[in-house]
PDB file of C-alpha atoms in Angstrom:
ATOM      1  CA  SER A  19       0.284   0.335  -0.176  1.00 81.00           C
ATOM      2  CA  GLN A  20       3.406   2.259   0.141  1.00 86.00           C
ATOM      3  CA  ILE A  21       3.637   1.543  -3.760  1.00 89.00           C
ATOM      4  CA  THR A  22       2.517   4.883  -5.120  1.00 89.00           C
ATOM      5  CA  GLN A  23       2.025   5.636  -8.969  1.00 89.00           C
ATOM      6  CA  HIS A  24       4.295   8.136  -8.683  1.00 88.00           C
ATOM      7  CA  ALA A  25       7.102   6.393  -7.367  1.00 89.00           C
ATOM      8  CA  ILE A  26       5.965   3.764  -9.717  1.00 90.00           C
ATOM      9  CA  LEU A  27       6.554   6.493 -12.557  1.00 89.00           C
ATOM     10  CA  GLU A  28      10.118   7.667 -11.282  1.00 88.00           C
ATOM     11  CA  GLY A  29      11.158   4.309 -11.324  1.00 89.00           C
ATOM     12  CA  HIS A  30      10.067   3.899 -14.702  1.00 88.00           C
ATOM     13  CA  GLN A  31      11.857   6.937 -15.333  1.00 85.00           C
ATOM     14  CA  GLU A  32      15.814   6.231 -13.726  1.00 86.00           C
ATOM     15  CA  LEU A  33      15.851   3.128 -16.081  1.00 85.00           C
ATOM     16  CA  LEU A  34      14.869   5.606 -18.812  1.00 80.00           C
ATOM     17  CA  GLU A  35      18.248   7.465 -17.764  1.00 76.00           C
ATOM     18  CA  LYS A  36      19.934   4.342 -17.165  1.00 78.00           C
ATOM     19  CA  GLY A  37      20.122   3.330 -20.433  1.00 72.00           C
ATOM     20  CA  TYR A  38      17.657   1.189 -20.960  1.00 79.00           C
ATOM     21  CA  ALA A  39      14.924   0.858 -23.943  1.00 77.00           C
ATOM     22  CA  LYS A  40      11.555   2.294 -23.491  1.00 82.00           C
ATOM     23  CA  ALA A  41      10.800  -1.557 -23.489  1.00 82.00           C
ATOM     24  CA  SER A  42      12.034  -3.098 -21.001  1.00 84.00           C
ATOM     25  CA  ALA A  43      11.542   0.283 -18.914  1.00 87.00           C
ATOM     26  CA  ASN A  44       7.675  -0.303 -19.898  1.00 90.00           C
ATOM     27  CA  ARG A  45       7.328  -4.361 -18.947  1.00 90.00           C
ATOM     28  CA  PHE A  46       8.551  -3.206 -15.434  1.00 91.00           C
ATOM     29  CA  ILE A  47       5.092  -1.602 -15.433  1.00 92.00           C
ATOM     30  CA  VAL A  48       3.337  -4.729 -16.657  1.00 92.00           C
ATOM     31  CA  LEU A  49       5.121  -7.293 -14.005  1.00 93.00           C
ATOM     32  CA  LEU A  50       3.982  -4.564 -11.440  1.00 93.00           C
ATOM     33  CA  LYS A  51       0.036  -4.715 -13.275  1.00 93.00           C
ATOM     34  CA  ILE A  52       0.082  -7.808 -12.964  1.00 93.00           C
ATOM     35  CA  MET A  53       2.895  -8.238  -9.105  1.00 93.00           C
ATOM     36  CA  PHE A  54      -1.124  -5.828  -7.742  1.00 93.00           C
ATOM     37  CA  ASN A  55      -3.634  -7.976  -9.358  1.00 93.00           C
ATOM     38  CA  LEU A  56      -2.241 -11.286  -7.935  1.00 94.00           C
ATOM     39  CA  ALA A  57      -1.753  -9.857  -5.372  1.00 93.00           C
ATOM     40  CA  LYS A  58      -5.753  -9.198  -4.920  1.00 92.00           C
ATOM     41  CA  LYS A  59      -6.571 -12.486  -5.954  1.00 92.00           C
ATOM     42  CA  LEU A  60      -5.423 -13.852  -3.413  1.00 94.00           C
ATOM     43  CA  GLN A  61      -6.641 -11.335  -1.281  1.00 92.00           C
ATOM     44  CA  ILE A  62      -3.165 -10.033   0.310  1.00 92.00           C
ATOM     45  CA  PRO A  63      -3.528  -7.394   3.050  1.00 90.00           C
ATOM     46  CA  GLY A  64      -2.417  -3.511   1.169  1.00 87.00           C
ATOM     47  CA  SER A  65      -3.994  -4.649  -2.287  1.00 88.00           C
ATOM     48  CA  ASP A  66      -6.810  -2.971  -3.147  1.00 89.00           C
ATOM     49  CA  VAL A  67      -5.683  -0.254  -5.281  1.00 90.00           C
ATOM     50  CA  ASN A  68      -2.979  -1.552  -8.093  1.00 92.00           C
ATOM     51  CA  PRO A  69      -1.506   1.963  -8.240  1.00 91.00           C
ATOM     52  CA  ALA A  70       0.361   0.493 -11.691  1.00 90.00           C
ATOM     53  CA  MET A  71      -3.529   1.142 -13.527  1.00 90.00           C
ATOM     54  CA  GLY A  72      -3.997   3.796 -15.370  1.00 83.00           C
ATOM     55  CA  ILE A  73      -0.404   4.426 -16.654  1.00 85.00           C
ATOM     56  CA  LYS A  74      -0.097   4.815 -19.972  1.00 80.00           C
ATOM     57  CA  ILE A  75       3.338   3.657 -21.093  1.00 76.00           C
ATOM     58  CA  GLY A  76       2.947   4.364 -24.905  1.00 66.00           C
ATOM     59  CA  ASP A  77       4.414   3.185 -27.527  1.00 61.00           C
ATOM     60  CA  PRO A  78       7.845   1.682 -27.100  1.00 58.00           C
ATOM     61  CA  ASN A  79       9.579   2.688 -30.834  1.00 57.00           C
ATOM     62  CA  ASN A  80      12.533   0.448 -29.967  1.00 53.00           C
ATOM     63  CA  ALA A  81      12.797   0.099 -34.366  1.00 56.00           C
ATOM     64  CA  ARG A  82      14.493   2.659 -33.791  1.00 65.00           C
ATOM     65  CA  GLU A  83      17.348   2.416 -36.626  1.00 75.00           C
ATOM     66  CA  ARG A  84      21.247   3.581 -36.094  1.00 85.00           C
ATOM     67  CA  TYR A  85      23.895   1.984 -37.265  1.00 90.00           C
ATOM     68  CA  LEU A  86      27.489   3.019 -37.079  1.00 93.00           C
ATOM     69  CA  THR A  87      29.650   4.723 -40.095  1.00 91.00           C
ATOM     70  CA  LYS A  88      33.154   3.016 -40.749  1.00 92.00           C
ATOM     71  CA  GLU A  89      34.789   5.865 -38.780  1.00 96.00           C
ATOM     72  CA  GLU A  90      32.188   6.197 -36.240  1.00 96.00           C
ATOM     73  CA  THR A  91      33.560   2.274 -35.521  1.00 96.00           C
ATOM     74  CA  GLN A  92      37.230   3.073 -35.524  1.00 97.00           C
ATOM     75  CA  ARG A  93      35.793   5.994 -33.695  1.00 97.00           C
ATOM     76  CA  LEU A  94      34.244   3.427 -31.094  1.00 97.00           C
ATOM     77  CA  LEU A  95      37.851   1.018 -31.028  1.00 97.00           C
ATOM     78  CA  ARG A  96      39.738   3.504 -30.075  1.00 97.00           C
ATOM     79  CA  ALA A  97      37.525   4.711 -27.234  1.00 98.00           C
ATOM     80  CA  VAL A  98      37.265   0.978 -25.603  1.00 98.00           C
ATOM     81  CA  GLU A  99      40.863   0.577 -26.142  1.00 97.00           C
ATOM     82  CA  GLU A 100      41.947   3.017 -23.714  1.00 97.00           C
ATOM     83  CA  SER A 101      39.095   1.838 -21.462  1.00 97.00           C
ATOM     84  CA  GLU A 102      39.247   1.261 -17.374  1.00 96.00           C
ATOM     85  CA  ASN A 103      37.283  -1.430 -18.258  1.00 97.00           C
ATOM     86  CA  THR A 104      40.460  -3.852 -19.676  1.00 97.00           C
ATOM     87  CA  GLN A 105      37.952  -6.448 -20.918  1.00 98.00           C
ATOM     88  CA  LEU A 106      35.997  -3.281 -23.056  1.00 98.00           C
ATOM     89  CA  LYS A 107      37.717  -3.254 -25.301  1.00 97.00           C
ATOM     90  CA  PHE A 108      36.786  -7.202 -26.615  1.00 98.00           C
ATOM     91  CA  ILE A 109      33.762  -7.230 -26.137  1.00 98.00           C
ATOM     92  CA  VAL A 110      32.314  -4.297 -27.757  1.00 98.00           C
ATOM     93  CA  PRO A 111      34.853  -5.418 -31.331  1.00 97.00           C
ATOM     94  CA  LEU A 112      33.349  -9.195 -30.677  1.00 97.00           C
ATOM     95  CA  LEU A 113      29.970  -7.735 -30.401  1.00 97.00           C
ATOM     96  CA  LEU A 114      30.682  -5.254 -33.516  1.00 96.00           C
ATOM     97  CA  LEU A 115      31.787  -8.853 -35.701  1.00 96.00           C
ATOM     98  CA  THR A 116      29.212 -11.538 -35.060  1.00 96.00           C
ATOM     99  CA  GLY A 117      25.877  -9.143 -34.366  1.00 94.00           C
ATOM    100  CA  ALA A 118      25.425 -11.018 -31.262  1.00 95.00           C
ATOM    101  CA  ARG A 119      23.818 -10.449 -27.962  1.00 93.00           C
ATOM    102  CA  LYS A 120      25.191  -9.007 -25.811  1.00 94.00           C
ATOM    103  CA  ARG A 121      24.626 -11.320 -22.729  1.00 93.00           C
ATOM    104  CA  GLU A 122      25.637 -13.717 -25.336  1.00 95.00           C
ATOM    105  CA  ILE A 123      29.340 -12.477 -25.366  1.00 97.00           C
ATOM    106  CA  LEU A 124      29.349 -12.254 -21.504  1.00 96.00           C
ATOM    107  CA  ASP A 125      27.614 -15.073 -20.518  1.00 96.00           C
ATOM    108  CA  ALA A 126      29.751 -17.207 -22.796  1.00 97.00           C
ATOM    109  CA  THR A 127      32.602 -19.811 -21.437  1.00 97.00           C
ATOM    110  CA  TRP A 128      35.467 -21.584 -23.930  1.00 97.00           C
ATOM    111  CA  ASP A 129      33.637 -24.935 -23.997  1.00 96.00           C
ATOM    112  CA  GLU A 130      30.384 -23.215 -26.074  1.00 97.00           C
ATOM    113  CA  ILE A 131      33.280 -22.251 -28.544  1.00 97.00           C
ATOM    114  CA  SER A 132      34.645 -24.393 -31.369  1.00 96.00           C
ATOM    115  CA  ILE A 133      37.921 -23.585 -32.942  1.00 94.00           C
ATOM    116  CA  GLU A 134      37.715 -25.945 -36.405  1.00 95.00           C
ATOM    117  CA  ARG A 135      33.709 -25.666 -36.923  1.00 96.00           C
ATOM    118  CA  LYS A 136      34.626 -21.602 -35.929  1.00 96.00           C
ATOM    119  CA  VAL A 137      31.208 -21.226 -33.823  1.00 96.00           C
ATOM    120  CA  LEU A 138      29.738 -20.138 -30.863  1.00 97.00           C
ATOM    121  CA  ARG A 139      27.110 -22.169 -29.322  1.00 96.00           C
ATOM    122  CA  VAL A 140      24.345 -20.527 -27.429  1.00 93.00           C
ATOM    123  CA  PRO A 141      22.938 -22.415 -24.802  1.00 90.00           C
ATOM    124  CA  LEU A 142      19.912 -21.061 -24.710  1.00 81.00           C
ATOM    125  CA  SER A 143      18.983 -18.145 -27.207  1.00 75.00           C
ATOM    126  CA  LYS A 144      16.152 -15.751 -27.065  1.00 71.00           C
ATOM    127  CA  SER A 145      14.523 -17.994 -29.088  1.00 68.00           C
ATOM    128  CA  GLY A 146      14.237 -20.281 -26.187  1.00 74.00           C
ATOM    129  CA  LYS A 147      16.610 -22.530 -28.104  1.00 81.00           C
ATOM    130  CA  PRO A 148      19.914 -23.249 -28.689  1.00 89.00           C
ATOM    131  CA  ARG A 149      22.168 -21.502 -31.902  1.00 91.00           C
ATOM    132  CA  LEU A 150      24.732 -21.265 -33.450  1.00 94.00           C
ATOM    133  CA  ILE A 151      27.104 -18.206 -34.507  1.00 95.00           C
ATOM    134  CA  PRO A 152      29.123 -17.304 -37.003  1.00 95.00           C
ATOM    135  CA  LEU A 153      32.847 -16.166 -35.741  1.00 96.00           C
ATOM    136  CA  SER A 154      34.544 -14.993 -38.533  1.00 95.00           C
ATOM    137  CA  SER A 155      39.032 -14.827 -39.259  1.00 95.00           C
ATOM    138  CA  ALA A 156      38.825 -12.107 -37.249  1.00 95.00           C
ATOM    139  CA  VAL A 157      36.496 -12.789 -34.401  1.00 96.00           C
ATOM    140  CA  LEU A 158      39.421 -15.692 -34.036  1.00 96.00           C
ATOM    141  CA  ASN A 159      42.131 -13.198 -34.015  1.00 96.00           C
ATOM    142  CA  LEU A 160      40.906 -11.049 -31.001  1.00 96.00           C
ATOM    143  CA  LEU A 161      39.796 -14.617 -28.673  1.00 97.00           C
ATOM    144  CA  GLU A 162      43.516 -15.183 -29.548  1.00 96.00           C
ATOM    145  CA  LYS A 163      44.007 -12.485 -27.296  1.00 96.00           C
ATOM    146  CA  LEU A 164      42.076 -13.235 -24.770  1.00 97.00           C
ATOM    147  CA  PRO A 165      43.697 -13.317 -21.422  1.00 95.00           C
ATOM    148  CA  ARG A 166      42.661 -16.407 -19.792  1.00 95.00           C
ATOM    149  CA  PHE A 167      41.954 -17.173 -16.225  1.00 95.00           C
ATOM    150  CA  GLU A 168      42.587 -20.239 -14.147  1.00 92.00           C
ATOM    151  CA  LYS A 169      39.975 -21.842 -12.886  1.00 92.00           C
ATOM    152  CA  CYS A 170      37.830 -19.730 -15.194  1.00 97.00           C
ATOM    153  CA  PRO A 171      35.721 -20.702 -17.858  1.00 97.00           C
ATOM    154  CA  TYR A 172      34.318 -17.500 -19.270  1.00 98.00           C
ATOM    155  CA  VAL A 173      35.780 -16.083 -22.612  1.00 98.00           C
ATOM    156  CA  VAL A 174      35.355 -12.319 -20.832  1.00 98.00           C
ATOM    157  CA  PRO A 175      34.766 -12.496 -17.461  1.00 97.00           C
ATOM    158  CA  ASN A 176      35.255  -9.960 -14.622  1.00 97.00           C
ATOM    159  CA  PRO A 177      39.212 -10.233 -13.982  1.00 96.00           C
ATOM    160  CA  THR A 178      38.391  -9.402 -10.028  1.00 95.00           C
ATOM    161  CA  THR A 179      35.424 -11.608  -9.875  1.00 96.00           C
ATOM    162  CA  ARG A 180      36.359 -13.961 -12.839  1.00 97.00           C
ATOM    163  CA  LYS A 181      32.099 -14.515 -13.207  1.00 97.00           C
ATOM    164  CA  PRO A 182      29.864 -12.588 -16.460  1.00 97.00           C
ATOM    165  CA  PHE A 183      30.468  -9.310 -15.853  1.00 96.00           C
ATOM    166  CA  VAL A 184      26.478  -8.104 -14.599  1.00 92.00           C
ATOM    167  CA  SER A 185      26.474  -4.446 -16.743  1.00 91.00           C
ATOM    168  CA  VAL A 186      28.965  -3.059 -18.080  1.00 94.00           C
ATOM    169  CA  PHE A 187      27.130   0.019 -18.708  1.00 92.00           C
ATOM    170  CA  LEU A 188      29.042   2.530 -17.498  1.00 94.00           C
ATOM    171  CA  SER A 189      32.687   1.779 -18.772  1.00 96.00           C
ATOM    172  CA  TRP A 190      30.531   1.611 -22.391  1.00 96.00           C
ATOM    173  CA  ASP A 191      28.397   5.050 -21.244  1.00 95.00           C
ATOM    174  CA  ASN A 192      32.312   6.495 -20.624  1.00 96.00           C
ATOM    175  CA  ALA A 193      33.070   5.446 -24.391  1.00 97.00           C
ATOM    176  CA  ARG A 194      30.523   6.144 -26.673  1.00 96.00           C
ATOM    177  CA  LYS A 195      30.915   9.453 -25.123  1.00 96.00           C
ATOM    178  CA  LYS A 196      34.418   9.703 -25.661  1.00 97.00           C
ATOM    179  CA  ALA A 197      34.208   9.098 -28.765  1.00 97.00           C
ATOM    180  CA  GLY A 198      31.847  11.557 -29.506  1.00 97.00           C
ATOM    181  CA  LEU A 199      29.231   8.621 -29.378  1.00 96.00           C
ATOM    182  CA  PRO A 200      26.210   9.554 -27.175  1.00 93.00           C
ATOM    183  CA  ASP A 201      23.516   8.293 -28.636  1.00 91.00           C
ATOM    184  CA  VAL A 202      24.516   4.261 -29.752  1.00 94.00           C
ATOM    185  CA  ARG A 203      24.046   1.277 -27.973  1.00 91.00           C
ATOM    186  CA  LEU A 204      25.199  -1.480 -27.206  1.00 93.00           C
ATOM    187  CA  HIS A 205      22.193  -3.304 -29.165  1.00 90.00           C
ATOM    188  CA  ASP A 206      23.031  -0.637 -32.180  1.00 93.00           C
ATOM    189  CA  LEU A 207      26.281  -2.917 -32.372  1.00 95.00           C
ATOM    190  CA  ARG A 208      24.165  -5.569 -33.319  1.00 93.00           C
ATOM    191  CA  HIS A 209      22.063  -2.729 -36.314  1.00 92.00           C
ATOM    192  CA  SER A 210      25.277  -1.927 -37.323  1.00 94.00           C
ATOM    193  CA  TYR A 211      26.097  -6.027 -37.517  1.00 95.00           C
ATOM    194  CA  ALA A 212      23.467  -6.674 -39.847  1.00 93.00           C
ATOM    195  CA  SER A 213      23.111  -3.317 -41.607  1.00 91.00           C
ATOM    196  CA  SER A 214      26.906  -4.499 -43.528  1.00 92.00           C
ATOM    197  CA  LEU A 215      25.550  -8.016 -43.944  1.00 92.00           C
ATOM    198  CA  VAL A 216      22.171  -7.013 -46.165  1.00 90.00           C
ATOM    199  CA  ASN A 217      24.645  -3.556 -47.607  1.00 88.00           C
ATOM    200  CA  ALA A 218      27.454  -6.715 -48.745  1.00 88.00           C
ATOM    201  CA  GLY A 219      24.551  -8.588 -50.709  1.00 85.00           C
ATOM    202  CA  THR A 220      23.042 -10.871 -48.564  1.00 89.00           C
ATOM    203  CA  SER A 221      19.748 -11.939 -47.975  1.00 89.00           C
ATOM    204  CA  ILE A 222      17.402 -11.494 -45.817  1.00 90.00           C
ATOM    205  CA  TYR A 223      16.558 -15.006 -44.506  1.00 91.00           C
ATOM    206  CA  VAL A 224      20.453 -15.497 -43.927  1.00 92.00           C
ATOM    207  CA  VAL A 225      20.889 -12.134 -42.210  1.00 92.00           C
ATOM    208  CA  GLY A 226      17.848 -13.373 -40.706  1.00 92.00           C
ATOM    209  CA  ARG A 227      19.849 -16.730 -39.383  1.00 90.00           C
ATOM    210  CA  ALA A 228      22.802 -14.991 -38.458  1.00 91.00           C
ATOM    211  CA  LEU A 229      21.108 -12.772 -36.207  1.00 91.00           C
ATOM    212  CA  GLY A 230      19.294 -15.655 -34.235  1.00 90.00           C
ATOM    213  CA  HIS A 231      15.785 -14.594 -35.414  1.00 88.00           C
ATOM    214  CA  SER A 232      13.203 -16.660 -35.071  1.00 82.00           C
ATOM    215  CA  GLN A 233      11.011 -15.018 -37.397  1.00 84.00           C
ATOM    216  CA  ILE A 234      11.984 -13.269 -40.902  1.00 87.00           C
ATOM    217  CA  LYS A 235       9.143 -10.532 -39.842  1.00 84.00           C
ATOM    218  CA  ASN A 236      11.733  -9.063 -36.826  1.00 83.00           C
ATOM    219  CA  THR A 237      14.444  -9.033 -39.962  1.00 88.00           C
ATOM    220  CA  MET A 238      12.724  -6.988 -42.292  1.00 87.00           C
ATOM    221  CA  ARG A 239      13.193  -4.102 -40.641  1.00 82.00           C
ATOM    222  CA  TYR A 240      16.721  -4.105 -42.960  1.00 85.00           C
ATOM    223  CA  SER A 241      15.069  -4.271 -45.785  1.00 82.00           C
ATOM    224  CA  HIS A 242      15.587  -1.217 -46.283  1.00 79.00           C
ATOM    225  CA  LEU A 243      19.307  -1.438 -47.019  1.00 80.00           C
ATOM    226  CA  SER A 244      18.702  -3.681 -49.702  1.00 76.00           C
ATOM    227  CA  GLN A 245      16.696  -1.526 -51.439  1.00 76.00           C
ATOM    228  CA  GLU A 246      19.783   1.501 -50.443  1.00 78.00           C
ATOM    229  CA  THR A 247      22.629  -0.904 -52.367  1.00 79.00           C
ATOM    230  CA  LEU A 248      20.414  -1.850 -55.131  1.00 76.00           C
ATOM    231  CA  LEU A 249      19.499   2.003 -56.097  1.00 81.00           C
ATOM    232  CA  ASP A 250      23.272   2.070 -55.589  1.00 81.00           C
ATOM    233  CA  ALA A 251      23.992  -0.167 -58.009  1.00 78.00           C
ATOM    234  CA  ALA A 252      20.945   1.076 -60.446  1.00 82.00           C
ATOM    235  CA  GLU A 253      22.727   3.704 -60.535  1.00 83.00           C
ATOM    236  CA  LYS A 254      26.863   3.118 -61.578  1.00 83.00           C
ATOM    237  CA  VAL A 255      25.021   0.591 -64.563  1.00 85.00           C
ATOM    238  CA  ALA A 256      23.268   4.812 -65.895  1.00 80.00           C
ATOM    239  CA  GLN A 257      26.851   6.141 -64.855  1.00 84.00           C
ATOM    240  CA  ALA A 258      28.806   2.936 -66.449  1.00 84.00           C
ATOM    241  CA  LEU A 259      26.374   3.591 -69.024  1.00 82.00           C
ATOM    242  CA  GLY A 260      26.980   7.089 -69.667  1.00 78.00           C
ATOM    243  CA  VAL A 261      23.235   7.762 -69.601  1.00 79.00           C
ATOM    244  CA  GLN A 262      22.097  11.163 -66.864  1.00 65.00           C
TER     245      GLN A 262
END
C-alpha cells in the first residue's frame, strides 16, 4: 500500500535514464500491474488498489535504427581501447563482429566455442532454443588475444570476480561519450552488424539466421538497406553507360 503511482513513474524514468530501452522500462510497469492483480486475487492486505493501473506507457518505438559508419566504428574502437574496463576492448569488437546479443557474449564460456567449426554455441537463445553464431577469422584472431584466467570458464569475465559482468553500462557510457557517440547503444552494434551484411548483398533470410531471429518479420526492418544497395547499383549502371 506504500507503493504509489508517482513512485512507479519515477522508477520508470530512472530506468530510461540508465540507458534501458523503452520496451524494457515499460515491462517494469507491466510486471507491477500483474503483481498487484495477483496480490488482489490472493487477498493480500494492501492490494485493494493497483497503483500501476491507469499509467499510459505508450509505444516503445524500439525499432529505432542506428548504424555505425566505418569512421564512427574506428572512433569507438579507439575509445574502448582506453577504457578502465580492460575487457571492454574485447567485448565491443566481439559484439560488432558477431551480431550477438550482449548477454550471449558476456555469458559465453570457452567450452561453447569451437575453433575448428568456427562457431559459438549459445545454449539458450532469446527464442528459447540453442543457436550457433559463426565466427569470422577476425573474431578468431581476437579470441587468441583474450586474457585467460585460471579455473575461469568465461570468455570475457570480470577480472576481479572471474564471473560474467552483471553490467558494463558505466564503462560503455564513458567510452561512447569519449568517441562522440552518446546516442549509440550496445544493441546498436548488433544493428550495425546486420546492416553490413545486408549492404554486402546478403539475403534477408541469411541475415535472420545470423542474428538468431525466430521469425523473418524481425529481420525485415533491415530490408530497406538492401533497397538502398540496389539503387546504388542502378546508379552505377547509368554512369557506366553514360546515360544521365
